[in-house]
mmCIF file with all atom_site columns, C-alpha atoms in Angstrom:
data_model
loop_
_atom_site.group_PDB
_atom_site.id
_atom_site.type_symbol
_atom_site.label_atom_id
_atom_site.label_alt_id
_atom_site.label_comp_id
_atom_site.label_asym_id
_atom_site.label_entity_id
_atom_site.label_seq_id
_atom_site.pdbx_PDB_ins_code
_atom_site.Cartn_x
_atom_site.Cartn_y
_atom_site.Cartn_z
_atom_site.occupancy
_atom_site.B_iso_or_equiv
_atom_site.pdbx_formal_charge
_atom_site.auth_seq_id
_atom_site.auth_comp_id
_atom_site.auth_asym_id
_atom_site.auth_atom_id
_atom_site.pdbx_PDB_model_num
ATOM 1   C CA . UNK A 1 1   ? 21.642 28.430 42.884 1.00 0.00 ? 1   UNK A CA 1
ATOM 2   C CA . UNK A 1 2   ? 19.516 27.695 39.776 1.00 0.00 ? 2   UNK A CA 1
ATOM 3   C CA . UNK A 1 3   ? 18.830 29.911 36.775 1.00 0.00 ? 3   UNK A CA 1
ATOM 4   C CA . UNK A 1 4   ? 15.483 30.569 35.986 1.00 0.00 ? 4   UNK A CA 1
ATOM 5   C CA . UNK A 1 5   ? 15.053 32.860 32.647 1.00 0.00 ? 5   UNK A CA 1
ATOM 6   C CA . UNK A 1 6   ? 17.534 35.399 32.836 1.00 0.00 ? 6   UNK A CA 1
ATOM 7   C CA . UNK A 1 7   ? 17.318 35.150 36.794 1.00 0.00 ? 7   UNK A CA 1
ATOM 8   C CA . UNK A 1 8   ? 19.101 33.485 39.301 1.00 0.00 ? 8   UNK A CA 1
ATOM 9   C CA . UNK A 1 9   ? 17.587 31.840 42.479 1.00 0.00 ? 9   UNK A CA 1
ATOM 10  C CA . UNK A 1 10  ? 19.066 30.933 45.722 1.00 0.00 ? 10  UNK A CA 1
ATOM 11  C CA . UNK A 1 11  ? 17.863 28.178 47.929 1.00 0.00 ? 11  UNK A CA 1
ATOM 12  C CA . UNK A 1 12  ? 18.326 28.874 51.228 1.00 0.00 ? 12  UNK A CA 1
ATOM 13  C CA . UNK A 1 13  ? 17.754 27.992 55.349 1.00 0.00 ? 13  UNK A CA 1
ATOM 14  C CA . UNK A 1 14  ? 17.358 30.420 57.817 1.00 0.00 ? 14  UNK A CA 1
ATOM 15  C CA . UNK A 1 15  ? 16.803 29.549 61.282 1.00 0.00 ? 15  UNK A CA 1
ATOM 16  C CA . UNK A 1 16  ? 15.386 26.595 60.296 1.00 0.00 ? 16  UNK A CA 1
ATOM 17  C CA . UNK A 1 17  ? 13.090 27.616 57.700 1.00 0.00 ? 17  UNK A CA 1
ATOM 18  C CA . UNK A 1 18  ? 13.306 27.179 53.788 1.00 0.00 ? 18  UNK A CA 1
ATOM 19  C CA . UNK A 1 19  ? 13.438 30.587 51.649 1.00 0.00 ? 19  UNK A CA 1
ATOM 20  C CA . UNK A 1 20  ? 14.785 32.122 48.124 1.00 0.00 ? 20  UNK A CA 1
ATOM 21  C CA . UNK A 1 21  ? 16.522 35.123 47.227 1.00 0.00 ? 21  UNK A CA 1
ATOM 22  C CA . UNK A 1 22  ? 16.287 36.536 43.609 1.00 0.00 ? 22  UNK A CA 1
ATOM 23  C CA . UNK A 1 23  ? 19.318 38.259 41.386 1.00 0.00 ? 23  UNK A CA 1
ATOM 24  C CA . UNK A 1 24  ? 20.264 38.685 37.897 1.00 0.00 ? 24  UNK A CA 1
ATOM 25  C CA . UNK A 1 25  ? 23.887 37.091 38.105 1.00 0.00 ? 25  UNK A CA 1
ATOM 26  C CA . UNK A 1 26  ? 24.774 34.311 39.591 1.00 0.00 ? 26  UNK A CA 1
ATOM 27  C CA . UNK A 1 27  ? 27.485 36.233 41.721 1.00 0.00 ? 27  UNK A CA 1
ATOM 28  C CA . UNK A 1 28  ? 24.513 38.228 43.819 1.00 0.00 ? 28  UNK A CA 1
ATOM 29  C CA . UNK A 1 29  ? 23.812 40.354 45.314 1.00 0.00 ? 29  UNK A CA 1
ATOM 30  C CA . UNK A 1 30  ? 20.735 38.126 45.710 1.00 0.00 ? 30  UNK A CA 1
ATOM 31  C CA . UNK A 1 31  ? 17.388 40.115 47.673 1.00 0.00 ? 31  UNK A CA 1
ATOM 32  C CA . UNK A 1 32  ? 14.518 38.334 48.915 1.00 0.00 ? 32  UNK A CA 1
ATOM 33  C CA . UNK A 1 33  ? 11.520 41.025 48.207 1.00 0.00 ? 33  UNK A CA 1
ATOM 34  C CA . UNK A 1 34  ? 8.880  39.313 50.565 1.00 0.00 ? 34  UNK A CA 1
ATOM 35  C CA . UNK A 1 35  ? 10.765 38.508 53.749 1.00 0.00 ? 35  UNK A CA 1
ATOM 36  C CA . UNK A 1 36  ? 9.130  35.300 54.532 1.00 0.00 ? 36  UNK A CA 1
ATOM 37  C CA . UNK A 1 37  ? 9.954  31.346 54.261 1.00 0.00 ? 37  UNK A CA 1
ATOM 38  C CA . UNK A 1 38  ? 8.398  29.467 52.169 1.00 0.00 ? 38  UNK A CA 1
ATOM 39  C CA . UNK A 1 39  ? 6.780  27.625 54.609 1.00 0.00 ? 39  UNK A CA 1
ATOM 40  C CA . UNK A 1 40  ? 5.630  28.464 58.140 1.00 0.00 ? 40  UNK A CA 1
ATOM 41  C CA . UNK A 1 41  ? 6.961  25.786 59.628 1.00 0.00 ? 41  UNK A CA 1
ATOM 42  C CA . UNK A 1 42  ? 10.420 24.403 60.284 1.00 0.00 ? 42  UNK A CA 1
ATOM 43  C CA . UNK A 1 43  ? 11.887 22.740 57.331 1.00 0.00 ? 43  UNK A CA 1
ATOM 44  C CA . UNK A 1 44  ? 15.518 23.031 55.457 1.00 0.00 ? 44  UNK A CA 1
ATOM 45  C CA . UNK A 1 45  ? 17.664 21.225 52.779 1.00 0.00 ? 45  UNK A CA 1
ATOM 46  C CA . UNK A 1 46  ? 15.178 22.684 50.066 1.00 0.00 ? 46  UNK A CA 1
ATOM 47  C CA . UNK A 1 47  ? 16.059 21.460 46.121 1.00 0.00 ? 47  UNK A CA 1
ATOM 48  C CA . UNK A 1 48  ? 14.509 22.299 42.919 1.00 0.00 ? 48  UNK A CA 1
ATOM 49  C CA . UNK A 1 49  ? 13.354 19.478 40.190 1.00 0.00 ? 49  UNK A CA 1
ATOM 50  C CA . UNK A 1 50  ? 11.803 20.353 37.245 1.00 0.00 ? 50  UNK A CA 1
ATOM 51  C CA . UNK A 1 51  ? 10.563 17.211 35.580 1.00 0.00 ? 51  UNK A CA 1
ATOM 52  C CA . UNK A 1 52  ? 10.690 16.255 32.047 1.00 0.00 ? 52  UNK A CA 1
ATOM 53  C CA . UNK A 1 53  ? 7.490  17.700 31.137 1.00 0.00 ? 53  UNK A CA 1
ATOM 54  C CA . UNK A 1 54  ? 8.455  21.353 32.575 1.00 0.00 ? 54  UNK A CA 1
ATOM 55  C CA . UNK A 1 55  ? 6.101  20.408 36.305 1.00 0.00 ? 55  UNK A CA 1
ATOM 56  C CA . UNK A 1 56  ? 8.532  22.405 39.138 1.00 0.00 ? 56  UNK A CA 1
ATOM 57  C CA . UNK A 1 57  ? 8.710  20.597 42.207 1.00 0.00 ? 57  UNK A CA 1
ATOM 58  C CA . UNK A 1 58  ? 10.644 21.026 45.535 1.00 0.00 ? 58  UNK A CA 1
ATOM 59  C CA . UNK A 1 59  ? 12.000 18.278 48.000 1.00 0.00 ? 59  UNK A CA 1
ATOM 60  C CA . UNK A 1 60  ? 13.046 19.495 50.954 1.00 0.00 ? 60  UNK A CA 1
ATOM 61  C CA . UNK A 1 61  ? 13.347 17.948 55.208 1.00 0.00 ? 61  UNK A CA 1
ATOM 62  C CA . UNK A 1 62  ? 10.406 18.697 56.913 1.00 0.00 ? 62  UNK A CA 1
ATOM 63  C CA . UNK A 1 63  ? 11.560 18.657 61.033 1.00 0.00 ? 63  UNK A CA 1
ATOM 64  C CA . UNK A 1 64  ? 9.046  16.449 62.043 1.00 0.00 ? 64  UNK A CA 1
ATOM 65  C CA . UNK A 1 65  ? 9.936  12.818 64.057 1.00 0.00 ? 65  UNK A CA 1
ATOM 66  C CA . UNK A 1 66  ? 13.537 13.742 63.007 1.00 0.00 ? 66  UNK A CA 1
ATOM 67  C CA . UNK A 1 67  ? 14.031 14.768 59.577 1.00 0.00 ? 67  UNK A CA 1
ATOM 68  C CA . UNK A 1 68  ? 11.571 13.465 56.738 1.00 0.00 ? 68  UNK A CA 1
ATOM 69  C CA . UNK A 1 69  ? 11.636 14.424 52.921 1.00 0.00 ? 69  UNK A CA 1
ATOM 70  C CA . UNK A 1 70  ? 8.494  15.851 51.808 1.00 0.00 ? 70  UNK A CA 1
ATOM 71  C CA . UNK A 1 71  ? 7.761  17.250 48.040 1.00 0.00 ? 71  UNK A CA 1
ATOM 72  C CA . UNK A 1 72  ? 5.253  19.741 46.853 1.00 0.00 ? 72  UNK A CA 1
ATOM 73  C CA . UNK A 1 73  ? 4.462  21.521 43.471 1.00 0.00 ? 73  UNK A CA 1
ATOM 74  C CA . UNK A 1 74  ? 5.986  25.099 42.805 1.00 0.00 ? 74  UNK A CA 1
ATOM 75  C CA . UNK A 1 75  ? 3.894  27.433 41.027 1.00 0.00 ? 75  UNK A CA 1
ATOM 76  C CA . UNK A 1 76  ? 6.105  29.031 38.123 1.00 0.00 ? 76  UNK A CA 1
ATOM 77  C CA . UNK A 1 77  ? 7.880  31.140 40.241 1.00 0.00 ? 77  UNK A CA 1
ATOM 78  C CA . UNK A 1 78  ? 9.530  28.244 41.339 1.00 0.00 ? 78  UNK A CA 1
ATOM 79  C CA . UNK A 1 79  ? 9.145  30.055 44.945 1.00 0.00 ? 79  UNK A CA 1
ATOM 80  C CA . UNK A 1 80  ? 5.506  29.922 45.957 1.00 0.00 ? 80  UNK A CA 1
ATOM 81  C CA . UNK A 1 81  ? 4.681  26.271 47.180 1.00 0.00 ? 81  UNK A CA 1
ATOM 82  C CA . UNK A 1 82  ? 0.916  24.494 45.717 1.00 0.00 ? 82  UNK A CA 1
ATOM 83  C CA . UNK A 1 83  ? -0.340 23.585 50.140 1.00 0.00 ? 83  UNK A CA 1
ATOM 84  C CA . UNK A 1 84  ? -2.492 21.192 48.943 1.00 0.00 ? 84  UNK A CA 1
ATOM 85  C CA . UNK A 1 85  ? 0.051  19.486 46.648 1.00 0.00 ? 85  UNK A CA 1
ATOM 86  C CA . UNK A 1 86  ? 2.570  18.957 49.624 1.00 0.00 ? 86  UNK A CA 1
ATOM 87  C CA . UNK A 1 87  ? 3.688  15.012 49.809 1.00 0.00 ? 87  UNK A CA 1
ATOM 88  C CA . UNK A 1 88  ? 5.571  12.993 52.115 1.00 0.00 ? 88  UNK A CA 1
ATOM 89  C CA . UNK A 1 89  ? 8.373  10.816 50.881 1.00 0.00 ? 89  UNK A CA 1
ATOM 90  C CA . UNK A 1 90  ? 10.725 8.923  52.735 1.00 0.00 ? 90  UNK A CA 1
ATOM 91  C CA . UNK A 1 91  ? 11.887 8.849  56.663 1.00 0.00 ? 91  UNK A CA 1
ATOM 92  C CA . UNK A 1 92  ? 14.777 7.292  58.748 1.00 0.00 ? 92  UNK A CA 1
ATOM 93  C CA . UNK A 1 93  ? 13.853 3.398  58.476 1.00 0.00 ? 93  UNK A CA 1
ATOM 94  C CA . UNK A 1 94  ? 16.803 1.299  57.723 1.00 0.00 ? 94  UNK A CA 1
ATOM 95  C CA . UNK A 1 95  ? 19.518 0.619  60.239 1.00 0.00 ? 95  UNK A CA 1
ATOM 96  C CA . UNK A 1 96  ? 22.103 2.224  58.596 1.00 0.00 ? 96  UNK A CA 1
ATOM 97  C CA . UNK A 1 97  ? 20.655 5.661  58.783 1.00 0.00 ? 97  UNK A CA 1
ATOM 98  C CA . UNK A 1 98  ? 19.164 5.038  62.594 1.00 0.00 ? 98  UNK A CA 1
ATOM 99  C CA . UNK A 1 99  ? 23.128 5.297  63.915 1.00 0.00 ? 99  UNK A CA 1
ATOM 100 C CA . UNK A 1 100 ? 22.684 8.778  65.298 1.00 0.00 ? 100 UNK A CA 1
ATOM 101 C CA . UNK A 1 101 ? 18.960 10.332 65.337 1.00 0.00 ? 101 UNK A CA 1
ATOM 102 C CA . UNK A 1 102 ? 16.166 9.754  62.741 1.00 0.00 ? 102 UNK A CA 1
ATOM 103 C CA . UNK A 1 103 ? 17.376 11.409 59.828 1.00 0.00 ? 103 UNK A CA 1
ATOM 104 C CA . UNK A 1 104 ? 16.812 11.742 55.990 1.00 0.00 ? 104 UNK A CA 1
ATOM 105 C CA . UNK A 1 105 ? 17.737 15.180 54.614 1.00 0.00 ? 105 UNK A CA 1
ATOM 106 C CA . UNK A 1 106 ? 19.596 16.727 52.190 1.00 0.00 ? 106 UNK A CA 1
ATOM 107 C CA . UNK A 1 107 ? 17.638 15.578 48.913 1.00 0.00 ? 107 UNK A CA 1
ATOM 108 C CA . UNK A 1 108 ? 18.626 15.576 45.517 1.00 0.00 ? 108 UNK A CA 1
ATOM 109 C CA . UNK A 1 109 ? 16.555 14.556 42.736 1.00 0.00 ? 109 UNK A CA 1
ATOM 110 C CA . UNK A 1 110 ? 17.262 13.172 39.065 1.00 0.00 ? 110 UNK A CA 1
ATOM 111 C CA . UNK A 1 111 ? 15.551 11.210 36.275 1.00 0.00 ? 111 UNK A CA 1
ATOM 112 C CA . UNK A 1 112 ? 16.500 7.986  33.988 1.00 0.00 ? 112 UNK A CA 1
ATOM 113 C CA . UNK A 1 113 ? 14.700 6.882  31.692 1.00 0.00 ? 113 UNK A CA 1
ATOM 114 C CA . UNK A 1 114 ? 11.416 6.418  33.453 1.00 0.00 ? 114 UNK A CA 1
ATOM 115 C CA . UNK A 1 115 ? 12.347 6.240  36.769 1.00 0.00 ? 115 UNK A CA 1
ATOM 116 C CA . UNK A 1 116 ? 13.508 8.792  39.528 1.00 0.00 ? 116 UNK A CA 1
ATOM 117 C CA . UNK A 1 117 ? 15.945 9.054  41.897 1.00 0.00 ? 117 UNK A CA 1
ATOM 118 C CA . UNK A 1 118 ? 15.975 10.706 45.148 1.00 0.00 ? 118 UNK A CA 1
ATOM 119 C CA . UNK A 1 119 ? 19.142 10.422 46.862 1.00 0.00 ? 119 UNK A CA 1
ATOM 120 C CA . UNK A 1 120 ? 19.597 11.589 50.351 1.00 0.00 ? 120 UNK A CA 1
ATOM 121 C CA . UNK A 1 121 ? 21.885 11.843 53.069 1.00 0.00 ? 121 UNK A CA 1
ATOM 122 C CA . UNK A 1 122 ? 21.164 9.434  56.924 1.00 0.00 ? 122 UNK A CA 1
ATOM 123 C CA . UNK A 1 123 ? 21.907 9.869  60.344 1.00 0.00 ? 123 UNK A CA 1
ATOM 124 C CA . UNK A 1 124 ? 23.011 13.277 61.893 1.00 0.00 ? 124 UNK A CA 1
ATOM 125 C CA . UNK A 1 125 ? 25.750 15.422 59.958 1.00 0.00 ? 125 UNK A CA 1
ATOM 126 C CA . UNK A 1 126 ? 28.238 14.779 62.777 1.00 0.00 ? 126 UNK A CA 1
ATOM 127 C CA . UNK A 1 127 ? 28.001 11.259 63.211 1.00 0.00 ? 127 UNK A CA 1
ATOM 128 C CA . UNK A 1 128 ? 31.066 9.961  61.562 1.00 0.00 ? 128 UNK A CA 1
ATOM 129 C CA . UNK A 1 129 ? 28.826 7.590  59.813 1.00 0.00 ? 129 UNK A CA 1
ATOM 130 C CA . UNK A 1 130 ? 26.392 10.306 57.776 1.00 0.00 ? 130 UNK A CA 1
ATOM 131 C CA . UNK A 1 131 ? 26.029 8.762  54.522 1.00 0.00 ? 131 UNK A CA 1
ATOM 132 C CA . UNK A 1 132 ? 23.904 8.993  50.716 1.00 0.00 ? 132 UNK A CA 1
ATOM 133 C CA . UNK A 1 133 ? 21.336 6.571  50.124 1.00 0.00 ? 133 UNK A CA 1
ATOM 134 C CA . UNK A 1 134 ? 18.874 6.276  47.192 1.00 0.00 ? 134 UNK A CA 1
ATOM 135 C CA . UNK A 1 135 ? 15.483 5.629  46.752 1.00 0.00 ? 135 UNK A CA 1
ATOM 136 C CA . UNK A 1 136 ? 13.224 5.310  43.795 1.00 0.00 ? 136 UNK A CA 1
ATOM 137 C CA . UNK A 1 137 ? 10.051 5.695  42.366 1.00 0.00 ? 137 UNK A CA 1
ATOM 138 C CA . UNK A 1 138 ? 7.454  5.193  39.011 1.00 0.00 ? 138 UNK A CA 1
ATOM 139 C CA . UNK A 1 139 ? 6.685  9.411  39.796 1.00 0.00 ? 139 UNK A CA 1
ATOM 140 C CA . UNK A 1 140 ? 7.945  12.191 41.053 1.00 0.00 ? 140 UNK A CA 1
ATOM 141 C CA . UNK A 1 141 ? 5.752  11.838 44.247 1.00 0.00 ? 141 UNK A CA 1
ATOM 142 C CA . UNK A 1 142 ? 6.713  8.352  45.173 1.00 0.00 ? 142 UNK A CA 1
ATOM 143 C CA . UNK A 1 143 ? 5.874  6.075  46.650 1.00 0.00 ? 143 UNK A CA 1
ATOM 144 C CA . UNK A 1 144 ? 9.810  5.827  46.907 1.00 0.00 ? 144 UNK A CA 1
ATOM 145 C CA . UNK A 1 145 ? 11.440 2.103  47.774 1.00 0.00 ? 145 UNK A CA 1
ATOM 146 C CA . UNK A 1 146 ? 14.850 2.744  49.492 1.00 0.00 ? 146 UNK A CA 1
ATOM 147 C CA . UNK A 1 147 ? 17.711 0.337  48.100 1.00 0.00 ? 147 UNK A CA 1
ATOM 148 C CA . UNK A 1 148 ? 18.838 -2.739 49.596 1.00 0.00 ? 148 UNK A CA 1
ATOM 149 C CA . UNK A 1 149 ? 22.490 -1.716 48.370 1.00 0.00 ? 149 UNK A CA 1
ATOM 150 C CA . UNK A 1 150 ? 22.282 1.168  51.001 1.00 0.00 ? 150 UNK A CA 1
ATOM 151 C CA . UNK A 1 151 ? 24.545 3.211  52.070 1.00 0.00 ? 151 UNK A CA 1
ATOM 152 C CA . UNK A 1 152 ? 25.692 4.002  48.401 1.00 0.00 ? 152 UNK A CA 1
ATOM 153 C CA . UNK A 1 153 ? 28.481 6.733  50.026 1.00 0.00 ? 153 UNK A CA 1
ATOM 154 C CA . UNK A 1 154 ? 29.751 6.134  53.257 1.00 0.00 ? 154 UNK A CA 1
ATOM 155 C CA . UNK A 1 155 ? 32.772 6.084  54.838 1.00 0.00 ? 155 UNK A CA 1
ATOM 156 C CA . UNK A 1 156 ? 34.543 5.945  51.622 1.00 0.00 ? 156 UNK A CA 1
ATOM 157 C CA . UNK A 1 157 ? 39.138 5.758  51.654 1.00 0.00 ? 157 UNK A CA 1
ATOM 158 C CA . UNK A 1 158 ? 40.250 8.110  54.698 1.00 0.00 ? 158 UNK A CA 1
ATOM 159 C CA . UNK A 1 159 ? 36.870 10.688 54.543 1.00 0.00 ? 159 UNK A CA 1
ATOM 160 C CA . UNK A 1 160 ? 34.108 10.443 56.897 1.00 0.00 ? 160 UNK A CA 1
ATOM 161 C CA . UNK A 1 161 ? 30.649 11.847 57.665 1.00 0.00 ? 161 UNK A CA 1
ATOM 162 C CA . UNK A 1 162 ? 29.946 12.409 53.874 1.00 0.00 ? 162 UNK A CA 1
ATOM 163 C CA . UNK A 1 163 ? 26.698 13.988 53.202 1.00 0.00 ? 163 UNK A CA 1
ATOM 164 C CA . UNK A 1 164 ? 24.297 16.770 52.083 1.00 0.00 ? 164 UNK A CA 1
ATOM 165 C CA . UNK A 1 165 ? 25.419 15.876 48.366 1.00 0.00 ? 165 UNK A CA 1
ATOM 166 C CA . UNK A 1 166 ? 24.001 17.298 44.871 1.00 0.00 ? 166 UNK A CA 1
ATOM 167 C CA . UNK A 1 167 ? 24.206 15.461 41.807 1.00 0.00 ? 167 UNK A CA 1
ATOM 168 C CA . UNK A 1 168 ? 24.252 17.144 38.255 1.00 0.00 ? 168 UNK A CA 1
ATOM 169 C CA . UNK A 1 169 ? 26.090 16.647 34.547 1.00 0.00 ? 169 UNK A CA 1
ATOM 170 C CA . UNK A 1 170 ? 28.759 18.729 33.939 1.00 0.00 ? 170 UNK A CA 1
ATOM 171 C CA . UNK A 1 171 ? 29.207 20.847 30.592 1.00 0.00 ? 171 UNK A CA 1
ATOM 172 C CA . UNK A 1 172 ? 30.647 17.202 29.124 1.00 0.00 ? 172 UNK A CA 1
ATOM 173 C CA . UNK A 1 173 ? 27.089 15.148 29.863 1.00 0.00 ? 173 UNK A CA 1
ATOM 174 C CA . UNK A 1 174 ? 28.945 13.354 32.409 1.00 0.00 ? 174 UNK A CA 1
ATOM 175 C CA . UNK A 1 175 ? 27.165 13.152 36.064 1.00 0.00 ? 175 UNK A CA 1
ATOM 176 C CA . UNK A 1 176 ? 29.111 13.946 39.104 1.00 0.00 ? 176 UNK A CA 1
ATOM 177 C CA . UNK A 1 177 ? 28.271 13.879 42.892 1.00 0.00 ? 177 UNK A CA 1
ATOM 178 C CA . UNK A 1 178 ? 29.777 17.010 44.857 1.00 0.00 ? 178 UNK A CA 1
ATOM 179 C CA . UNK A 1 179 ? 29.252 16.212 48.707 1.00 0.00 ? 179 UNK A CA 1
ATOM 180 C CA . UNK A 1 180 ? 30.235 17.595 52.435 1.00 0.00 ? 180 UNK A CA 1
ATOM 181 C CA . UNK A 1 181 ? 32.979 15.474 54.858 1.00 0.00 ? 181 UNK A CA 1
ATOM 182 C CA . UNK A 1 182 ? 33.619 16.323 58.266 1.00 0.00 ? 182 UNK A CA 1
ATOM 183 C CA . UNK A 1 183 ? 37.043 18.330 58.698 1.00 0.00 ? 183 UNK A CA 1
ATOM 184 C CA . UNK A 1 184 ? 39.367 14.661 59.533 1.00 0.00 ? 184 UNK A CA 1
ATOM 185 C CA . UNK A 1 185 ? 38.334 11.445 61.495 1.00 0.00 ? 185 UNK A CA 1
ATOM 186 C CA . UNK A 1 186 ? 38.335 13.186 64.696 1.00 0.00 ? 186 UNK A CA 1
ATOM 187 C CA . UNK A 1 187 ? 36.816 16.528 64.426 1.00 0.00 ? 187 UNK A CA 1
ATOM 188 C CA . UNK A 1 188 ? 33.571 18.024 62.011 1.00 0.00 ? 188 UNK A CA 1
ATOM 189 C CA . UNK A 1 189 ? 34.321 21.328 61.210 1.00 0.00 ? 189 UNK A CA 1
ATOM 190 C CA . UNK A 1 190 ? 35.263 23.376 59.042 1.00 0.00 ? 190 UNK A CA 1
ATOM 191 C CA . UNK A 1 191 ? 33.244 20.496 56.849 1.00 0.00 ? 191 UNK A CA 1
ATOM 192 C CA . UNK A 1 192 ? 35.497 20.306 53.561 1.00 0.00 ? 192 UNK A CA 1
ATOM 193 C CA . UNK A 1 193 ? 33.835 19.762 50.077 1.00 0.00 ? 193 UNK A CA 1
ATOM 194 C CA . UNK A 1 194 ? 34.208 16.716 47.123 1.00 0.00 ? 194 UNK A CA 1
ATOM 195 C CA . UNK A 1 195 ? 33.709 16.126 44.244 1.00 0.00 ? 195 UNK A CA 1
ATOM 196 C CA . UNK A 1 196 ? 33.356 12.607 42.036 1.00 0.00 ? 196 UNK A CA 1
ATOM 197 C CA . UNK A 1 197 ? 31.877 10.748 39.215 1.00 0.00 ? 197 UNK A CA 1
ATOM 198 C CA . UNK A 1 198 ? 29.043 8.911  39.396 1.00 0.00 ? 198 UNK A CA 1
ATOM 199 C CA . UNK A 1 199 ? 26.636 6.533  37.347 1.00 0.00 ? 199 UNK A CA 1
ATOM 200 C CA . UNK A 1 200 ? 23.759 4.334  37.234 1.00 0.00 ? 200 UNK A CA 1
#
């Protein structure tokens, strides 16, 4: 959920397809007034960005080969997509995230300094070894080099099949990753939630 003005918007999948929902608290009760996705085709794990010079931009999987990241313009609305300003970015490539189908999803997005960061979650959410990687780029388009150091989360103490993460600042300035880990070693669900600091 993101506020926008004095409004609120929800990010959301429904059977596979990316949409948003509109309220004037953050509490709902959120409506969508055009009942439509976003995009006609399958796609989920949508995420806003609004770079430093106030451009709105959504990353989000696209279900194509797997899952790939894709990114494309918003117009201020921050719900209605630019087509011809739709991007890919990054796809399952390195061996870490090739464990269990050909995933990337689950993007978050961040600047520092001049460079960005899209971090992202690998493999399927049920393989024990889902994990966040990062990649980065000169823009907010790419073209995005994964890291070497990857898996940056994975596996970490007793937790396993972290993923599907966000990273923001909290009301201190300090930034903290909150992320998904399957129920214990053995089973997925019900997924539990963490939170934890992080840094460049």
């Amino acid at each position: 959920i993101y506020k926008a003005g004095d409004e609120f918007i929800m990010y959301y999948s429904a059977e596979e397809h990316i949409c948003a929902a509109r309220s004037k608290s953050p509490l709902g009760p959120f409506k969508q007034n055009t009942k439509a996705p976003m995009l006609p085709e399958k796609a989920i794990d949508h995420t806003l960005f609004i770079d430093s010079d106030g451009t709105p931009r959504i990353y989000f999987s696209r279900l194509r080969n797997g899952n790939e990241i894709w990114t494309a313009e918003l117009e201020r609305d921050l719900v209605s997509i630019k087509q011809n300003t739709l991007k890919f970015c990054i796809k399952a490539e390195q061996p870490w995230e090739l464990v269990e189908g050909r995933v990337n999803e689950g993007a978050a997005v961040i600047k520092h300094g001049n460079k960005y960061f899209l971090t992202y979650s690998g493999n399927g959410y049920t393989c024990c070894l889902y994990g966040i990687g990062c990649a980065t780029a000169d823009s907010p388009e790419g073209p995005w080099v994964k890291d070497a150091r990857n898996p940056l989360l994975q596996k970490p103490g007793l937790l396993c099949g972290v993923g599907h993460h966000t990273i923001f600042k909290d009301k201190e300035g300090k930034l903290k990753i909150a992320f998904h880990a399957h129920k214990n070693a053995r089973e997925v669900h019900h997924r539990t939630m963490h939170i934890t600091d992080a840094w460049f």
